[in-house]
Amino acid sequence: MFHLRSRFGTAMARPYSQRPGNAALPFVFRLRPEPVDTLAFNPQARNSKLARLEAVLLLADEPLPPRRLADVVGLVDAAEARTLIERLKELYDLDGTAFQIEELAGGYQLLTRSQYHPWLARLKRTGHELRITPAALETLSVIAYKQPIMRAEVEKVRGVACGEVIRQLMEKGLVRITGRHDSLGRPQLYGTTKKFLQAFGLNTLKDLPEVESLKSGNRS
């Protein structure tokens, strides 16, 4: 390196590898393509928030409410979670994927579409099926439609003792004690659980079939 003398004093010569700040790049470098906007190029691509939401739904083994999703994914609020869920639903429909997002028990869950269930049943996941006897299903129906309800009222409807059946339903997590009645002895009141909604594909108890429609279905 050598030094140049000027009327402004001593200055160091610029190394060959250092280009002036206002110098144009060589032609070969100007040919490099600009960064590609993946979302603009592929409308079905997921941004970071949508990808995180999809990952959480894939891992969750129960329906997650919007507020919980917002906390886990790092969203502003439950409203943003709902917006992203609707967008993810659209993408699944466009993809023709085997998955869908269903609203169950006050939350959202990633599930397979019903048309693929026959193939999935071949996996024979023993121990995971929810087996309910006809007597237990009848008792569960009475509780679901008339909750909160006392055991004596269930037995009056069914005409048989139901104590053991109710206990079995509680062990399966489908029925729970919701409080006590104000009558003599303050007997326990029973109602269904969140697991009941999930097991029967319901979002709320309002989604239960109308009794009249059940009767018409039985006649057909």
mmCIF file of C-alpha atoms in Angstrom:
data_model
loop_
_atom_site.group_PDB
_atom_site.id
_atom_site.type_symbol
_atom_site.label_atom_id
_atom_site.label_comp_id
_atom_site.label_asym_id
_atom_site.label_seq_id
_atom_site.Cartn_x
_atom_site.Cartn_y
_atom_site.Cartn_z
ATOM 1 C CA MET A 1 0.000 0.000 0.000
ATOM 2 C CA PHE A 2 1.315 3.448 -0.830
ATOM 3 C CA HIS A 3 0.375 6.902 0.351
ATOM 4 C CA LEU A 4 -0.768 9.865 -1.703
ATOM 5 C CA ARG A 5 -0.107 13.414 -0.720
ATOM 6 C CA SER A 6 -2.662 16.102 -1.448
ATOM 7 C CA ARG A 7 -3.465 19.582 -0.367
ATOM 8 C CA PHE A 8 -5.794 18.073 2.200
ATOM 9 C CA GLY A 9 -3.031 16.081 3.808
ATOM 10 C CA THR A 10 -2.023 12.450 3.702
ATOM 11 C CA ALA A 11 -4.604 9.964 2.389
ATOM 12 C CA MET A 12 -4.526 6.175 2.059
ATOM 13 C CA ALA A 13 -5.191 4.602 -1.329
ATOM 14 C CA ARG A 14 -8.390 2.508 -1.538
ATOM 15 C CA PRO A 15 -7.697 -1.253 -1.781
ATOM 16 C CA TYR A 16 -8.533 -2.782 -5.142
ATOM 17 C CA SER A 17 -11.234 -4.994 -3.601
ATOM 18 C CA GLN A 18 -13.107 -2.025 -2.148
ATOM 19 C CA ARG A 19 -15.537 -0.341 -4.536
ATOM 20 C CA PRO A 20 -16.824 3.214 -4.239
ATOM 21 C CA GLY A 21 -20.197 3.483 -2.542
ATOM 22 C CA ASN A 22 -21.836 4.928 -5.656
ATOM 23 C CA ALA A 23 -20.307 2.432 -8.086
ATOM 24 C CA ALA A 24 -22.682 0.254 -10.112
ATOM 25 C CA LEU A 25 -22.515 -3.502 -9.604
ATOM 26 C CA PRO A 26 -20.926 -5.550 -12.382
ATOM 27 C CA PHE A 27 -23.394 -6.723 -15.015
ATOM 28 C CA VAL A 28 -23.234 -10.370 -13.933
ATOM 29 C CA PHE A 29 -24.383 -9.471 -10.397
ATOM 30 C CA ARG A 30 -27.199 -7.301 -11.697
ATOM 31 C CA LEU A 31 -28.643 -10.431 -13.369
ATOM 32 C CA ARG A 32 -29.408 -12.081 -10.028
ATOM 33 C CA PRO A 33 -33.191 -12.544 -9.562
ATOM 34 C CA GLU A 34 -35.015 -10.614 -6.877
ATOM 35 C CA PRO A 35 -36.262 -12.593 -3.828
ATOM 36 C CA VAL A 36 -39.505 -14.369 -4.642
ATOM 37 C CA ASP A 37 -42.603 -13.773 -2.533
ATOM 38 C CA THR A 38 -43.618 -17.372 -1.806
ATOM 39 C CA LEU A 39 -47.144 -16.433 -0.763
ATOM 40 C CA ALA A 40 -47.714 -14.407 -3.924
ATOM 41 C CA PHE A 41 -46.325 -17.203 -6.092
ATOM 42 C CA ASN A 42 -48.265 -19.974 -4.339
ATOM 43 C CA PRO A 43 -51.644 -18.863 -2.959
ATOM 44 C CA GLN A 44 -51.877 -22.132 -0.999
ATOM 45 C CA ALA A 45 -48.658 -21.516 0.910
ATOM 46 C CA ARG A 46 -48.806 -21.034 4.692
ATOM 47 C CA ASN A 47 -47.333 -18.003 6.383
ATOM 48 C CA SER A 48 -45.652 -18.448 9.759
ATOM 49 C CA LYS A 49 -48.826 -17.914 11.826
ATOM 50 C CA LEU A 50 -50.900 -20.262 9.699
ATOM 51 C CA ALA A 51 -48.173 -22.906 9.780
ATOM 52 C CA ARG A 52 -47.945 -22.714 13.573
ATOM 53 C CA LEU A 53 -51.707 -22.995 13.897
ATOM 54 C CA GLU A 54 -51.747 -26.043 11.632
ATOM 55 C CA ALA A 55 -48.962 -27.677 13.641
ATOM 56 C CA VAL A 56 -50.799 -27.116 16.940
ATOM 57 C CA LEU A 57 -54.057 -28.560 15.563
ATOM 58 C CA LEU A 58 -52.176 -31.569 14.222
ATOM 59 C CA LEU A 59 -50.623 -32.281 17.610
ATOM 60 C CA ALA A 60 -53.682 -31.611 19.793
ATOM 61 C CA ASP A 61 -55.644 -34.674 20.908
ATOM 62 C CA GLU A 62 -58.747 -32.702 21.888
ATOM 63 C CA PRO A 63 -60.661 -29.671 20.594
ATOM 64 C CA LEU A 64 -58.952 -26.389 21.458
ATOM 65 C CA PRO A 65 -60.997 -23.187 21.953
ATOM 66 C CA PRO A 66 -59.947 -20.095 19.956
ATOM 67 C CA ARG A 67 -58.534 -18.317 22.997
ATOM 68 C CA ARG A 68 -56.317 -21.276 23.815
ATOM 69 C CA LEU A 69 -55.145 -21.481 20.194
ATOM 70 C CA ALA A 70 -54.301 -17.781 20.222
ATOM 71 C CA ASP A 71 -52.177 -18.207 23.367
ATOM 72 C CA VAL A 72 -50.288 -21.237 22.063
ATOM 73 C CA VAL A 73 -49.718 -19.968 18.517
ATOM 74 C CA GLY A 74 -48.887 -16.409 19.561
ATOM 75 C CA LEU A 75 -51.822 -14.603 17.975
ATOM 76 C CA VAL A 76 -53.400 -11.293 18.909
ATOM 77 C CA ASP A 77 -56.696 -12.736 20.146
ATOM 78 C CA ALA A 78 -59.366 -15.368 19.599
ATOM 79 C CA ALA A 79 -60.773 -13.429 16.642
ATOM 80 C CA GLU A 80 -57.494 -13.787 14.743
ATOM 81 C CA ALA A 81 -57.469 -17.493 15.572
ATOM 82 C CA ARG A 82 -60.941 -17.899 14.053
ATOM 83 C CA THR A 83 -59.892 -15.985 10.941
ATOM 84 C CA LEU A 84 -56.856 -18.207 10.414
ATOM 85 C CA ILE A 85 -58.922 -21.337 11.016
ATOM 86 C CA GLU A 86 -61.346 -20.287 8.277
ATOM 87 C CA ARG A 87 -58.395 -19.686 5.954
ATOM 88 C CA LEU A 88 -56.967 -23.105 6.791
ATOM 89 C CA LYS A 89 -60.344 -24.685 6.076
ATOM 90 C CA GLU A 90 -60.321 -23.070 2.626
ATOM 91 C CA LEU A 91 -56.833 -24.382 1.932
ATOM 92 C CA TYR A 92 -57.826 -27.918 2.909
ATOM 93 C CA ASP A 93 -60.791 -27.742 0.545
ATOM 94 C CA LEU A 94 -58.554 -26.472 -2.259
ATOM 95 C CA ASP A 95 -55.916 -29.131 -1.582
ATOM 96 C CA GLY A 96 -58.454 -31.944 -1.609
ATOM 97 C CA THR A 97 -56.706 -33.217 1.517
ATOM 98 C CA ALA A 98 -58.021 -36.023 3.701
ATOM 99 C CA PHE A 99 -58.194 -33.626 6.665
ATOM 100 C CA GLN A 100 -60.736 -31.108 7.818
ATOM 101 C CA ILE A 101 -61.172 -28.818 10.827
ATOM 102 C CA GLU A 102 -64.331 -29.423 12.826
ATOM 103 C CA GLU A 103 -65.842 -27.337 15.606
ATOM 104 C CA LEU A 104 -66.442 -29.671 18.533
ATOM 105 C CA ALA A 105 -67.153 -29.151 22.228
ATOM 106 C CA GLY A 106 -66.533 -25.419 21.996
ATOM 107 C CA GLY A 107 -63.187 -25.799 20.228
ATOM 108 C CA TYR A 108 -61.531 -26.776 16.974
ATOM 109 C CA GLN A 109 -59.942 -30.109 16.087
ATOM 110 C CA LEU A 110 -58.156 -31.464 13.026
ATOM 111 C CA LEU A 111 -59.865 -34.681 11.910
ATOM 112 C CA THR A 112 -59.970 -36.937 8.875
ATOM 113 C CA ARG A 113 -62.904 -36.632 6.501
ATOM 114 C CA SER A 114 -65.670 -39.186 6.959
ATOM 115 C CA GLN A 115 -65.180 -40.792 3.534
ATOM 116 C CA TYR A 116 -61.769 -42.078 4.654
ATOM 117 C CA HIS A 117 -63.005 -43.741 7.840
ATOM 118 C CA PRO A 118 -63.446 -47.236 6.276
ATOM 119 C CA TRP A 119 -59.731 -47.332 5.452
ATOM 120 C CA LEU A 120 -58.703 -45.940 8.823
ATOM 121 C CA ALA A 121 -60.841 -48.570 10.572
ATOM 122 C CA ARG A 122 -58.515 -51.202 9.152
ATOM 123 C CA LEU A 123 -55.852 -50.012 11.568
ATOM 124 C CA LYS A 124 -57.922 -51.656 14.335
ATOM 125 C CA ARG A 125 -56.898 -49.363 17.121
ATOM 126 C CA THR A 126 -58.159 -51.605 19.883
ATOM 127 C CA GLY A 127 -58.702 -49.923 23.219
ATOM 128 C CA HIS A 128 -59.447 -46.534 21.690
ATOM 129 C CA GLU A 129 -63.017 -47.156 20.634
ATOM 130 C CA LEU A 130 -65.787 -45.902 22.875
ATOM 131 C CA ARG A 131 -67.914 -48.987 23.536
ATOM 132 C CA ILE A 132 -71.315 -48.293 25.072
ATOM 133 C CA THR A 133 -73.996 -50.876 25.775
ATOM 134 C CA PRO A 134 -77.581 -50.189 24.658
ATOM 135 C CA ALA A 135 -78.607 -49.678 28.298
ATOM 136 C CA ALA A 136 -75.798 -47.185 28.848
ATOM 137 C CA LEU A 137 -76.621 -45.373 25.615
ATOM 138 C CA GLU A 138 -80.261 -45.060 26.642
ATOM 139 C CA THR A 139 -79.270 -43.743 30.056
ATOM 140 C CA LEU A 140 -76.812 -41.317 28.472
ATOM 141 C CA SER A 141 -79.531 -40.048 26.128
ATOM 142 C CA VAL A 142 -81.880 -39.335 29.036
ATOM 143 C CA ILE A 143 -79.151 -37.423 30.877
ATOM 144 C CA ALA A 144 -78.135 -35.507 27.766
ATOM 145 C CA TYR A 145 -81.636 -34.281 26.969
ATOM 146 C CA LYS A 146 -82.863 -33.620 30.537
ATOM 147 C CA GLN A 147 -79.718 -32.438 32.329
ATOM 148 C CA PRO A 148 -79.218 -31.508 35.059
ATOM 149 C CA ILE A 149 -81.121 -34.531 36.259
ATOM 150 C CA MET A 150 -81.322 -36.691 39.387
ATOM 151 C CA ARG A 151 -80.732 -40.439 39.246
ATOM 152 C CA ALA A 152 -84.310 -41.013 40.427
ATOM 153 C CA GLU A 153 -85.602 -39.099 37.414
ATOM 154 C CA VAL A 154 -83.431 -41.157 35.050
ATOM 155 C CA GLU A 155 -84.734 -44.353 36.618
ATOM 156 C CA LYS A 156 -88.319 -43.073 36.326
ATOM 157 C CA VAL A 157 -87.856 -42.545 32.588
ATOM 158 C CA ARG A 158 -86.109 -45.854 31.993
ATOM 159 C CA GLY A 159 -88.111 -47.907 34.470
ATOM 160 C CA VAL A 160 -85.035 -49.678 35.879
ATOM 161 C CA ALA A 161 -82.258 -48.968 38.372
ATOM 162 C CA CYS A 162 -79.493 -46.903 36.755
ATOM 163 C CA GLY A 163 -76.940 -46.378 39.506
ATOM 164 C CA GLU A 164 -74.367 -48.799 38.095
ATOM 165 C CA VAL A 165 -74.845 -47.596 34.524
ATOM 166 C CA ILE A 166 -74.364 -43.973 35.560
ATOM 167 C CA ARG A 167 -71.199 -44.958 37.403
ATOM 168 C CA GLN A 168 -69.852 -46.628 34.242
ATOM 169 C CA LEU A 169 -70.668 -43.546 32.180
ATOM 170 C CA MET A 170 -68.791 -41.416 34.693
ATOM 171 C CA GLU A 171 -65.774 -43.732 34.464
ATOM 172 C CA LYS A 172 -65.795 -43.283 30.688
ATOM 173 C CA GLY A 173 -65.809 -39.525 31.192
ATOM 174 C CA LEU A 174 -69.170 -39.000 29.499
ATOM 175 C CA VAL A 175 -71.198 -38.031 32.579
ATOM 176 C CA ARG A 176 -70.296 -35.863 35.555
ATOM 177 C CA ILE A 177 -71.883 -34.554 38.739
ATOM 178 C CA THR A 178 -73.071 -30.993 38.086
ATOM 179 C CA GLY A 179 -74.451 -30.133 41.523
ATOM 180 C CA ARG A 180 -77.150 -31.086 44.019
ATOM 181 C CA HIS A 181 -80.919 -30.768 43.956
ATOM 182 C CA ASP A 182 -82.713 -28.618 46.532
ATOM 183 C CA SER A 183 -85.082 -31.433 47.528
ATOM 184 C CA LEU A 184 -84.843 -33.540 50.682
ATOM 185 C CA GLY A 185 -81.460 -35.228 51.024
ATOM 186 C CA ARG A 186 -79.995 -32.963 48.311
ATOM 187 C CA PRO A 187 -79.463 -35.740 45.751
ATOM 188 C CA GLN A 188 -76.757 -35.344 43.125
ATOM 189 C CA LEU A 189 -77.490 -33.926 39.690
ATOM 190 C CA TYR A 190 -75.903 -35.382 36.575
ATOM 191 C CA GLY A 191 -74.966 -33.882 33.226
ATOM 192 C CA THR A 192 -72.796 -34.664 30.227
ATOM 193 C CA THR A 193 -69.163 -33.680 29.755
ATOM 194 C CA LYS A 194 -67.009 -32.080 27.088
ATOM 195 C CA LYS A 195 -65.861 -35.572 26.149
ATOM 196 C CA PHE A 196 -69.487 -36.486 25.431
ATOM 197 C CA LEU A 197 -69.724 -33.638 22.905
ATOM 198 C CA GLN A 198 -66.448 -34.676 21.329
ATOM 199 C CA ALA A 199 -67.383 -38.355 21.154
ATOM 200 C CA PHE A 200 -70.687 -37.654 19.391
ATOM 201 C CA GLY A 201 -69.433 -34.896 17.101
ATOM 202 C CA LEU A 202 -71.309 -32.032 18.767
ATOM 203 C CA ASN A 203 -70.184 -28.480 19.328
ATOM 204 C CA THR A 204 -72.787 -27.656 22.004
ATOM 205 C CA LEU A 205 -75.830 -29.360 23.491
ATOM 206 C CA LYS A 206 -77.944 -27.288 21.114
ATOM 207 C CA ASP A 207 -76.642 -29.548 18.346
ATOM 208 C CA LEU A 208 -78.453 -32.561 19.794
ATOM 209 C CA PRO A 209 -81.068 -33.909 17.357
ATOM 210 C CA GLU A 210 -84.611 -32.775 18.033
ATOM 211 C CA VAL A 211 -86.669 -35.428 19.811
ATOM 212 C CA GLU A 212 -89.315 -35.261 17.087
ATOM 213 C CA SER A 213 -86.725 -35.974 14.411
ATOM 214 C CA LEU A 214 -85.539 -38.987 16.393
ATOM 215 C CA LYS A 215 -89.085 -40.303 16.564
ATOM 216 C CA SER A 216 -89.588 -39.859 12.824
ATOM 217 C CA GLY A 217 -86.288 -41.572 12.221
ATOM 218 C CA ASN A 218 -87.371 -44.551 14.251
ATOM 219 C CA ARG A 219 -90.585 -44.889 12.238
ATOM 220 C CA SER A 220 -88.764 -44.918 8.907
#
